[in-house]
Amino acid sequence: MGSKQTVFTHEQLEAYQDNPFRQRIAQVFSEDGDGHMTLDNFLDMFSVMSEMAPRDLKAYYAFKIYDFNNDDYICAWDLEQTVSRLTRGELSAEEVSLVCEKVLDEADGDHDGRLSLEDFQNMILRAPDFLSTFHIRI
Amino acid sequence: MSSQLKVLEGEAQGGARGRARSGSPGTGDRSERSPSTKQAPKAEGPSGRRGAQSGRKEQAGGSSRPRSPKRKHTEHKRRQEDQRPAERTCKERRKRDGKASFKEQKATPKKEKEELKEEMWEQLKKHSASGGESLSEEELAWILEQVEEKKKLIATMRNKPWPMAKKLTELREAQAFVEKYEGALGKGKGKRLYAYRMLMAKKWVKFKRDFHNFKTQCIPWEMKIKDIESHFGSSVASYFIFLRWMYGVNLVLFGLIFGLVIIPEVLMGVPYGTIPRKTVPRAEEDKAMDFSVLWDFEGYIKYSALFYGYYNDQRTIGWLRYRLPMAYFMVGVSVFGYSLMIVIRSMASNSQGSTSDGENDNFTFSFKMFTSWDYLIGNSETADNKYASITTSFKESIVDEQESNKEENIHLTRFLRVLANFLIICCLCGSGYLIYFVVKRSQEFSKMQNVSWYERNEVEIVMSLLGMFCPPLFETIAALENYHPRIGLKWQLGRIFALFLGNLYTFLLALMDDVHLKLSTEDTIKNITHWTLFNYYNSSGWKDSGPRPPLHPADVPRGSCWETAVGIEFMRLTVSDMLVTYITILLGDFLRACFVRFMNYCWCWDLEAGFPSYAEFDISGNVLGLIFNQGMIWMGSFYAPGLVGVNVLRLLTSMYFQCWAVMSSNVPHERVFKASRSNNFYMGLLVLVLFLSLLPVAYTIMSLPPSFDCGPFSGKNRMYDVIQETIENDFPTFLGKIFAFLANPGLIIPAILLMFLAIYYLNSVSKSLARANAQLRKKIQALREVEKSHKSVKGKATVKDSGDTLPGSSKNAIQVQLTKEGTTAHPGSQSQILEKKAQGSSASNSADRTMLPTTRHNPVPQPPGVRSSSGQLLPQPWKSASGKSGQRPPP
């Protein structure tokens, strides 16, 4: 089905160097958590990031990607990491902390100061453009 | 589901008898579903359908009969062993997920069931391998069900967050099963159909994507605007979007005027030089081609199809008998009609859009953080833009947030705001007086001879200067007020609007004076023309017998044609406005940027951070410039049909020019702020300007007599007479009567009243709907809150439970799960409890039933036991129980 490409050109690999979460993605999908992927891990990644993947699955893995310290909760530190990656550190420290505070304020359903997967799903499934942006195309 | 597991377990402990017992509910249930004649004779025993099945098996193979209970027992134990890990994995998974979301909870029982079924399938395989090929109908039905299950599994495989290896094994198993048994059921094409469907779905998605890309590519300047948006924020981009929209509107107007008025006139009208109105007068002929004359839209340009005066008053032109005066009038009306309609429509759609996504407000920052990165980006330049735009949008939201919880000295703020408004009103009055003064002076100048260039153009110069210097002044004053930038922008827009409006109307009044002056002299000119022609034809100088050749059109004395004069005024104003804008950009932005950039190396202080700095993009000034320019176009297009063409060119060039200028020489605002979601404020101003520009045009059409010797309406008393004329001459008489009847005030006034009533009614309806909407939204919010708190409670419970049960045996785990589900009373668990009860009762029923001396025991031990679990899907567990007890009688 479709065109199958077995070898990636240099340009194609370069093209994905811009994603601020590239390391995280590799870590989440790799078995050893170090970003070294087996073929199966690789396939996993693309099956999740494909356009056909269902919403819940994407939300689940998005949570894992944004959970930088792998403690199954997105805490303030994770949020700071996310913001600084998204803006390449162009926001000042106060602005970053304000943003994190606001995010926790908005999405933290059980008020425990961190986002559980449930909170995250609850929020992300309402986002208008989550589905359209959270995939990778080859 | 857990209740079932428990039953199963108990049954496992109870051995063969227990199994027989638990088997009955499921089978009985099934028997009710598919009673068949074949099975009927066998169903005499108390064990019902099970008997039938076993009987059939015995008939078919016979080899399964000699199985001893002991073997069954061991087999069962093994199965039980199998079952435990399955449970545990379920349990573990649930724990791992750490979420007891509704969906998941519903999904897990299904999975357990699947696993049970798999076992059953294995059993069946074993059995069929040993027992023979023929299958009972019941088994067929069961296989069918299994196949459906597997297909469903294949279809939903991608929904499961399993690693690929597990997915693959599961998928292969399922596929193998489907392949094997679908053939047995005579439907082998399922796989291919599935593949085909998947292929089509993929193709469809791809097509949709490509089409979407194509559509995006078709939007002009989309990339430019996105580029600007990512660097300057949505507010600056909103200006360019507005500009693009305006360009579209002007293109339509241009098509209308060009296609229906100018082209027919050029193609079919009387050519240039045949009649006086289409000829340059003798006195102007020498200079008619000079650039300085053409630049002022005099000379040949004045006597061209670009202006009102060129058009002839012939009723029809060309072989098409095109009614040009009528078309001219109707196009003039429809320009306004179309503009009004399109502006109102876009306002309506804007406001609709803003209400529909208003509820997403409570996740602004979260959405920005988690969904703003587009994982599709595969181009480093785009990625840079995306980084910039994300940063900008964060800053926008931060500004919003900071503004919303800022606390200040309210008295000081109030005082400053009053002061600022007072200063601005002073400015406005001053500028109004200045314009009035200049216009008065220019009227004096116009009476004098040989005035200088400055004196001739004083009004335009003063107006341009005011337009250039007042907005920055206003901005400086507005800094006192300390508004949120978005609100500040609106105030600024309103103030500049007032300034421009004052200028425009002063200009219009001056113009109107001029027109009246010209109208008053028209009668004398008319007489002069008449007498010239009369003298020419009756003069004694011509002694010949033949008719004298007509006077050359250039020599005929003619009136001043006020319509063309007005058109020229607007044309000049538009062009000078355009030039002033461009020069301002070039000098104020570009040269300043160059200076700051390059002189910074050799200057005493830091130019970039210090005084001159780079310019910010002036949103309010540009928006209002655009709006007033459009107002000028609307006003002038009736008198200068070519004006819209000029405007289209202007918008096109200014799109490219300003895009370049913004990207090259402006810096983002210090406080980047988000544009309000709909640019209805711009649209509102536009409607106001449209209405204001409609007024003078309507006034001139309805109450001033057209010039006697130029334009399509010459010779008529009023311009709108052309309609009456067309109705009288070209329509059947009864239509004319109908029109006359419709124009009767007795009909119009009730119609207007009716419209008012309709507006009132619709308004009240929309208000009540809005209220209902708000209430529903509140309800949803409340529901969500309840759900949230409920979930958090449940989530905590799950965590605790799983913590407790971790060291315990799987049996314990099941118990805990049961109680937990009992406490969180959602419908699923309730039904499970009921089922459990039902099974309990049926178990007791069958318990005493098994005391009966039945020699027949079940040779196929597993299926009934498992079937009880599959039977759980059926909604009436007690019906099966009662049905069984009803069947029981023959002892």
Tab-separated table of C-alpha atoms in Angstrom, chain B residues 11 21 337 432 719:
chain	number	residue	atom	x	y	z
B	11	GLU	CA	-16.336	-23.870	39.629
B	21	ARG	CA	-23.658	-26.469	36.990
B	337	GLY	CA	-25.603	46.981	-2.449
B	432	GLY	CA	-11.246	70.618	12.300
B	719	MET	CA	-30.516	60.865	-12.511
